[in-house]
Amino acid sequence: MKLKVCGMKYQDNIESIAALKPDYLGFIFYEKTPRHFDTKIPDISDNIKKTGVFVNAEIGTIVEKVNEFKLDAVQLHGEESPYFCSILRSTSLLSRPIEIIKVFSVKEGFNFEVLEPYENVCDYYLFDTKGKLPGGNGYTFDWSLLNDYPSTKPFFLSGGIGIDQIEAIKTFQKSDASKYCYAIDVNSKFETEPGLKNSSILREFINKLHNKKTMNYNVDDKGYYGEFGGAFIPEMLYPNVEELRQNYLKVMAEPEFQKEFDKLLKDYVGRPSPLYFAKRLSEKYNTKIYLKREDLNHTGAHKINNTIGQILMAKRLGKTRIIAETGAGQHGVATATVCALMGMECIVYMGEIDIARQAPNVARMKMLGAKVVPALSGSRTLKDATNEAIRDWINNPVNTHYIIGSAIGPHPYPDMVTRFQAVISEEIKWQLREQEGRENPDYVVACIGGGSNAAGTYYHYLHEPDVGIIAVEAAGLGIDSGESAATSVLGKEGIIHGCKTLLMQTKDGQITEPYSISAGLDYPGVGPMHAHLSKTGRAEFLSITDSDAMEAGLELSKLEGIIPAIETSHAFAIFKHKTFKPDDVVVMSLSGRGDKDLQNYIDYFKI
Amino acid sequence: MNRINQKLQEDKKLLSIYFTAGYPEINDTVSIIQDLEKNGVDMIEIGLPFSDPLADGPTIQDSSTAALKNGMTTEVLFKQLEGIREMVSIPLIIMGYFNPMFQYGVEAFCKKCQELGIDGLIIPDLPVDVYHEKYQAIFEKYGLINVFLITPQTSDERIRYIDSISNGFIYMVSSASTTGAKSGFGEEQTAYFERIGNMNLNNPQVIGFGISNNETFTQATKYAKGAIIGSAFVKHVTKHGVDSIDTFTNSILNA
Ligand SMILES: Cc1ncc(COP(=O)(O)O)c(C=O)c1O
């Protein structure tokens, strides 16, 4: 049975629902409903039929919308006559062929004879619940009435269908009444608010409908990825985190927010970042390697995608003061940059040791007007900087927003950061289609500190089983050396910085100090999404030592003229350890440029 | 009846003291507990040190780091507390972060607490809903009282919810802060104390964070059943060692 999801409204949401591969997506062109569609339809798969829903509209209006939005189907929800349908079907003004779906509202005593005149002028019927409104009444009708269905025309079953009806649908599917049922149409029962669909519930519905036990790699409604995630925070932080949780999806779905976000990504960050075919590197390793050039973003890494998103979020929530943690200083610089852009106060916590080893970034932050506060506790690195930032937030609960720099922290942070970074894989899809004629590569590869560039690179491929996911962690001096940051190997389930995930710890549950030559991968935990990807085997985790990473960085410089950040270099070292097929397409997240690491490269190679 | 509930029924204002187990020296735990009881303290929070204590300020963070360096672990603390009930009858609460308990095994941890005569737990980063959903039954099975925090930012609705799940007292964090951050109470705080007092909650409230001397203790207990002192006590033992606990308690109770 096919599935139609109706009442789509917001671009991001359309994309995430389209990723679930429904057969039809419905857009309602009727101003009296809150689901009235008045924006653009993003680029979605041609396999999804775009359906315009109309209520007693003029032929001219329908034709105009079909041509403008490239609709594949038209659903007529008013009192359109058979004659109207026949005109619409035969008009030469349409730029493309359409399916016509005529809607009838059903209740007890419905007279199926009214269908007869429509038999030859439409393609499908749609049976909806008879209620006050033309559709969207939110409850089902008695489906056994369809036992009297006199036609052989396939129909859509609609009206108040939600996940609670799964069993009823299955019973219906086994009954005679469903003989000509072609599709199920869902709408309001899957909404967080009118027009905004909840993709995780819909996914669950689809899986249940198809008896599929496919894994969900996105966050669920409670903030978990499988068993990982959640919000393990002291009560002092609850109001802040809860405010964010209640608002983040709503705010991100606002057309105004999206417009501002997209515009800044384009004009300020310089997106889309190129997807570059690395010819010489490909030749050397005898496979097809593409580089997603996040290093070309303003401030030199992917981090700014997230800070732009979060500062706009902070503004929407009325915050005036921004805090952040930073390891390598990339996230600190990206945060200081957007604070300068928006004229907001900025305080960046940074481990005392990192301040010493990333001096240029400290200077940049200061130039941008941020205050850099050294974290003096513990190991005086990223973990401790994060602790200090959280303490600051506890002490300043009302006016402050904490911009976390990776896909870590309490829910909703990992999901919010992932969504802001998802622009990376969104672009890879169309860029790869342009260059390779297909959206899906064979592999996507990214290095993982907390996991934000990785989450963004994987996001639109998580549920594409033909795309292999490779995650690269820092092995430091070697997995067994005691000086490592390879969390997926050395970590155990536990709680760090407000979420349940894999983390490096003693038997007694004390968090241990990681080590990596790269400050950005020097974190004892990993984002909960990646813990889930590791545990379920969806992603392959590799760990790369300091020396392999440094060599790979040098190699990329010499072969392609691109000096990567040392974090990024880790990802490129996989070619020494893993062989790909000659026609494999491997997309690498080139998360950042190496300017900040020049001194490290100089010292290491004695340049 | 649980020793905490019994204590809460007494017709007096309660003084509760927090100390970090394993600090200043690894084996100070038992003697600190005995001295606190002897000097008129009503309840004790034994701090199980954690590497990353998010809700704590520098004093308790530093004492925790030192305690871990001294070799304090969950196992060591439990070993030290064996037989403690033959020495003291004061209510004992373990205060710690969730990860060490999670690694020990929540049920095993609770069971051990019951065996040792621990009366309750304070776990700042175990949220109410997770506790309610996953762990409440276990805590209750082993007769442990779990104590939740509220802050000036906590909504009335949520306070009522927390009150409904609590079975001992509610830990009122005096201001939006980590431990040891502020000293002295202003109008904002007293207004908040009054607001909570007027809610007529089922569970009595004990105020903590920012209580450091007789003045703040008296102020806080005007509005609440008791008050908790943490950082100020840890500072005292840092400066004067563990042999002069009586000077500290006297300065609070008999000023
Ligand atoms: C260039 C670059 N890549 C990767 C990372 C690691 O962070 P994440 O795993 O969140 O992408 C960092 C962090 O500082 C970075 O600067």
mmCIF file of N, CA, C and O in Angstrom, chain A residues 271 273-276 278 281 289-297 300-303 305 424 428 445-447 453-454 457 553 556-557 560-569 571-572 587-594 601:
data_model
loop_
_atom_site.group_PDB
_atom_site.id
_atom_site.type_symbol
_atom_site.label_atom_id
_atom_site.label_comp_id
_atom_site.label_asym_id
_atom_site.label_seq_id
_atom_site.Cartn_x
_atom_site.Cartn_y
_atom_site.Cartn_z
ATOM 1 N N ARG A 271 28.812 29.622 1.387
ATOM 2 C CA ARG A 271 28.270 28.349 0.918
ATOM 3 C C ARG A 271 27.555 28.534 -0.419
ATOM 4 O O ARG A 271 27.152 29.633 -0.722
ATOM 5 N N SER A 273 29.816 25.131 -0.137
ATOM 6 C CA SER A 273 31.254 24.855 -0.238
ATOM 7 C C SER A 273 31.449 23.859 -1.377
ATOM 8 O O SER A 273 30.607 22.993 -1.576
ATOM 9 N N PRO A 274 32.542 23.991 -2.130
ATOM 10 C CA PRO A 274 32.709 23.118 -3.298
ATOM 11 C C PRO A 274 32.827 21.642 -2.921
ATOM 12 O O PRO A 274 33.300 21.311 -1.831
ATOM 13 N N LEU A 275 32.375 20.801 -3.839
ATOM 14 C CA LEU A 275 32.684 19.375 -3.761
ATOM 15 C C LEU A 275 33.706 19.137 -4.857
ATOM 16 O O LEU A 275 33.404 19.228 -6.039
ATOM 17 N N TYR A 276 34.919 18.882 -4.439
ATOM 18 C CA TYR A 276 36.043 18.874 -5.385
ATOM 19 C C TYR A 276 36.541 17.448 -5.623
ATOM 20 O O TYR A 276 36.807 16.707 -4.668
ATOM 21 N N ALA A 278 39.253 15.050 -6.209
ATOM 22 C CA ALA A 278 40.697 15.097 -5.949
ATOM 23 C C ALA A 278 41.399 14.094 -6.872
ATOM 24 O O ALA A 278 41.543 12.917 -6.552
ATOM 25 N N LEU A 281 44.985 12.515 -5.714
ATOM 26 C CA LEU A 281 44.787 11.618 -4.565
ATOM 27 C C LEU A 281 44.042 10.358 -5.017
ATOM 28 O O LEU A 281 44.370 9.240 -4.620
ATOM 29 N N ILE A 289 37.900 9.916 -5.194
ATOM 30 C CA ILE A 289 37.820 10.651 -3.928
ATOM 31 C C ILE A 289 37.334 12.085 -4.166
ATOM 32 O O ILE A 289 37.917 12.813 -4.988
ATOM 33 N N TYR A 290 36.284 12.444 -3.492
ATOM 34 C CA TYR A 290 35.772 13.814 -3.544
ATOM 35 C C TYR A 290 36.011 14.483 -2.193
ATOM 36 O O TYR A 290 35.872 13.849 -1.144
ATOM 37 N N LEU A 291 36.329 15.761 -2.223
ATOM 38 C CA LEU A 291 36.563 16.497 -0.985
ATOM 39 C C LEU A 291 35.460 17.529 -0.787
ATOM 40 O O LEU A 291 35.242 18.375 -1.655
ATOM 41 N N LYS A 292 34.780 17.438 0.339
ATOM 42 C CA LYS A 292 33.777 18.451 0.663
ATOM 43 C C LYS A 292 34.515 19.554 1.408
ATOM 44 O O LYS A 292 34.969 19.371 2.540
ATOM 45 N N ARG A 293 34.619 20.728 0.755
ATOM 46 C CA ARG A 293 35.576 21.745 1.175
ATOM 47 C C ARG A 293 35.047 22.662 2.275
ATOM 48 O O ARG A 293 34.898 23.869 2.087
ATOM 49 N N GLU A 294 34.819 22.125 3.459
ATOM 50 C CA GLU A 294 34.417 22.957 4.593
ATOM 51 C C GLU A 294 35.560 23.879 5.028
ATOM 52 O O GLU A 294 35.349 24.872 5.721
ATOM 53 N N ASP A 295 36.782 23.535 4.601
ATOM 54 C CA ASP A 295 37.930 24.392 4.931
ATOM 55 C C ASP A 295 37.829 25.757 4.254
ATOM 56 O O ASP A 295 38.475 26.712 4.670
ATOM 57 N N LEU A 296 37.009 25.829 3.213
ATOM 58 C CA LEU A 296 36.885 27.113 2.509
ATOM 59 C C LEU A 296 35.830 28.032 3.115
ATOM 60 O O LEU A 296 35.667 29.163 2.677
ATOM 61 N N ASN A 297 35.123 27.541 4.126
ATOM 62 C CA ASN A 297 34.172 28.417 4.810
ATOM 63 C C ASN A 297 34.903 29.574 5.480
ATOM 64 O O ASN A 297 36.061 29.441 5.878
ATOM 65 N N GLY A 300 37.395 29.120 8.304
ATOM 66 C CA GLY A 300 38.264 27.986 8.023
ATOM 67 C C GLY A 300 37.850 26.607 8.480
ATOM 68 O O GLY A 300 38.686 25.704 8.467
ATOM 69 N N ALA A 301 36.599 26.425 8.868
ATOM 70 C CA ALA A 301 36.149 25.081 9.251
ATOM 71 C C ALA A 301 34.621 25.016 9.199
ATOM 72 O O ALA A 301 33.955 26.031 8.984
ATOM 73 N N HIS A 302 34.128 23.812 9.421
ATOM 74 C CA HIS A 302 32.674 23.600 9.422
ATOM 75 C C HIS A 302 31.997 24.256 10.612
ATOM 76 O O HIS A 302 30.793 24.452 10.606
ATOM 77 N N LYS A 303 32.749 24.575 11.643
ATOM 78 C CA LYS A 303 32.162 25.029 12.908
ATOM 79 C C LYS A 303 31.187 26.197 12.732
ATOM 80 O O LYS A 303 30.224 26.325 13.468
ATOM 81 N N ASN A 305 28.952 26.825 10.505
ATOM 82 C CA ASN A 305 27.572 26.457 10.139
ATOM 83 C C ASN A 305 26.698 26.418 11.387
ATOM 84 O O ASN A 305 25.565 26.898 11.416
ATOM 85 N N ILE A 424 25.844 20.218 5.083
ATOM 86 C CA ILE A 424 26.996 19.595 4.410
ATOM 87 C C ILE A 424 26.519 18.454 3.503
ATOM 88 O O ILE A 424 26.808 18.435 2.299
ATOM 89 N N ILE A 428 26.181 17.901 -0.584
ATOM 90 C CA ILE A 428 26.883 16.779 -1.243
ATOM 91 C C ILE A 428 25.921 16.079 -2.200
ATOM 92 O O ILE A 428 26.282 15.729 -3.319
ATOM 93 N N VAL A 445 33.116 9.912 4.699
ATOM 94 C CA VAL A 445 34.166 9.761 5.706
ATOM 95 C C VAL A 445 34.351 11.082 6.452
ATOM 96 O O VAL A 445 34.396 12.146 5.821
ATOM 97 N N ALA A 446 34.469 11.023 7.755
ATOM 98 C CA ALA A 446 34.736 12.239 8.528
ATOM 99 C C ALA A 446 35.501 11.891 9.797
ATOM 100 O O ALA A 446 35.374 10.774 10.325
ATOM 101 N N CYS A 447 36.281 12.852 10.283
ATOM 102 C CA CYS A 447 36.936 12.680 11.574
ATOM 103 C C CYS A 447 35.938 13.023 12.679
ATOM 104 O O CYS A 447 34.993 13.771 12.459
ATOM 105 N N ASN A 453 31.155 17.665 12.475
ATOM 106 C CA ASN A 453 31.327 17.631 11.024
ATOM 107 C C ASN A 453 30.890 16.272 10.502
ATOM 108 O O ASN A 453 30.290 16.163 9.432
ATOM 109 N N ALA A 454 31.126 15.239 11.299
ATOM 110 C CA ALA A 454 30.697 13.903 10.899
ATOM 111 C C ALA A 454 29.173 13.823 10.829
ATOM 112 O O ALA A 454 28.614 13.333 9.845
ATOM 113 N N THR A 457 27.947 15.483 7.781
ATOM 114 C CA THR A 457 28.329 14.764 6.564
ATOM 115 C C THR A 457 27.483 13.499 6.377
ATOM 116 O O THR A 457 27.163 13.103 5.265
ATOM 117 N N GLY A 553 48.359 14.486 6.330
ATOM 118 C CA GLY A 553 48.203 15.926 6.125
ATOM 119 C C GLY A 553 49.240 16.459 5.148
ATOM 120 O O GLY A 553 48.942 17.270 4.261
ATOM 121 N N LEU A 556 48.320 15.212 1.576
ATOM 122 C CA LEU A 556 47.248 15.985 0.931
ATOM 123 C C LEU A 556 47.781 17.339 0.451
ATOM 124 O O LEU A 556 47.428 17.817 -0.631
ATOM 125 N N SER A 557 48.660 17.928 1.254
ATOM 126 C CA SER A 557 49.259 19.211 0.864
ATOM 127 C C SER A 557 50.025 19.055 -0.447
ATOM 128 O O SER A 557 49.886 19.853 -1.371
ATOM 129 N N GLU A 560 47.448 17.694 -3.506
ATOM 130 C CA GLU A 560 46.297 18.480 -3.945
ATOM 131 C C GLU A 560 46.447 19.969 -3.673
ATOM 132 O O GLU A 560 45.558 20.755 -4.003
ATOM 133 N N GLY A 561 47.539 20.349 -3.025
ATOM 134 C CA GLY A 561 47.697 21.769 -2.718
ATOM 135 C C GLY A 561 46.747 22.256 -1.648
ATOM 136 O O GLY A 561 46.332 23.404 -1.642
ATOM 137 N N ILE A 562 46.375 21.367 -0.764
ATOM 138 C CA ILE A 562 45.454 21.738 0.317
ATOM 139 C C ILE A 562 46.073 21.319 1.643
ATOM 140 O O ILE A 562 46.330 20.133 1.878
ATOM 141 N N ILE A 563 46.348 22.293 2.515
ATOM 142 C CA ILE A 563 46.883 21.975 3.841
ATOM 143 C C ILE A 563 45.710 21.851 4.810
ATOM 144 O O ILE A 563 45.033 22.838 5.101
ATOM 145 N N PRO A 564 45.441 20.638 5.285
ATOM 146 C CA PRO A 564 44.269 20.450 6.144
ATOM 147 C C PRO A 564 44.587 20.702 7.614
ATOM 148 O O PRO A 564 45.751 20.624 8.031
ATOM 149 N N ALA A 565 43.539 20.951 8.392
ATOM 150 C CA ALA A 565 43.687 20.973 9.856
ATOM 151 C C ALA A 565 44.130 19.582 10.292
ATOM 152 O O ALA A 565 43.818 18.586 9.632
ATOM 153 N N ILE A 566 44.822 19.487 11.408
ATOM 154 C CA ILE A 566 45.305 18.166 11.845
ATOM 155 C C ILE A 566 44.139 17.239 12.177
ATOM 156 O O ILE A 566 44.214 16.035 11.937
ATOM 157 N N GLU A 567 43.033 17.820 12.683
ATOM 158 C CA GLU A 567 41.840 16.995 12.913
ATOM 159 C C GLU A 567 41.473 16.277 11.619
ATOM 160 O O GLU A 567 41.298 15.064 11.567
ATOM 161 N N THR A 568 41.366 17.091 10.558
ATOM 162 C CA THR A 568 40.964 16.589 9.250
ATOM 163 C C THR A 568 41.961 15.561 8.705
ATOM 164 O O THR A 568 41.570 14.588 8.059
ATOM 165 N N SER A 569 43.236 15.790 8.948
ATOM 166 C CA SER A 569 44.271 14.882 8.458
ATOM 167 C C SER A 569 44.014 13.446 8.895
ATOM 168 O O SER A 569 44.339 12.505 8.183
ATOM 169 N N ALA A 571 41.245 11.893 9.014
ATOM 170 C CA ALA A 571 40.334 11.230 8.076
ATOM 171 C C ALA A 571 41.094 10.743 6.846
ATOM 172 O O ALA A 571 40.823 9.667 6.309
ATOM 173 N N PHE A 572 42.069 11.529 6.412
ATOM 174 C CA PHE A 572 42.775 11.185 5.173
ATOM 175 C C PHE A 572 43.764 10.039 5.349
ATOM 176 O O PHE A 572 44.218 9.449 4.371
ATOM 177 N N VAL A 587 33.417 10.185 -0.430
ATOM 178 C CA VAL A 587 33.347 11.618 -0.134
ATOM 179 C C VAL A 587 33.972 11.881 1.235
ATOM 180 O O VAL A 587 33.547 11.317 2.240
ATOM 181 N N MET A 588 34.981 12.736 1.254
ATOM 182 C CA MET A 588 35.702 13.060 2.481
ATOM 183 C C MET A 588 35.244 14.418 3.003
ATOM 184 O O MET A 588 35.204 15.390 2.245
ATOM 185 N N SER A 589 34.944 14.501 4.294
ATOM 186 C CA SER A 589 34.695 15.807 4.875
ATOM 187 C C SER A 589 36.045 16.470 5.151
ATOM 188 O O SER A 589 36.799 16.039 6.009
ATOM 189 N N LEU A 590 36.323 17.526 4.391
ATOM 190 C CA LEU A 590 37.562 18.271 4.638
ATOM 191 C C LEU A 590 37.195 19.365 5.630
ATOM 192 O O LEU A 590 36.949 20.505 5.266
ATOM 193 N N SER A 591 37.131 18.971 6.905
ATOM 194 C CA SER A 591 36.454 19.808 7.902
ATOM 195 C C SER A 591 37.125 21.154 8.172
ATOM 196 O O SER A 591 36.462 22.108 8.538
ATOM 197 N N GLY A 592 38.460 21.248 7.985
ATOM 198 C CA GLY A 592 39.066 22.538 8.274
ATOM 199 C C GLY A 592 40.434 22.702 7.641
ATOM 200 O O GLY A 592 41.065 21.729 7.221
ATOM 201 N N ARG A 593 40.873 23.936 7.574
ATOM 202 C CA ARG A 593 42.175 24.191 6.969
ATOM 203 C C ARG A 593 43.282 24.267 8.028
ATOM 204 O O ARG A 593 43.016 24.467 9.204
ATOM 205 N N GLY A 594 44.516 24.136 7.537
ATOM 206 C CA GLY A 594 45.625 23.913 8.454
ATOM 207 C C GLY A 594 46.336 25.143 8.969
ATOM 208 O O GLY A 594 47.309 25.017 9.717
ATOM 209 N N TYR A 601 52.758 21.529 12.443
ATOM 210 C CA TYR A 601 53.367 20.865 11.289
ATOM 211 C C TYR A 601 54.855 21.205 11.221
ATOM 212 O O TYR A 601 55.696 20.343 10.975
#
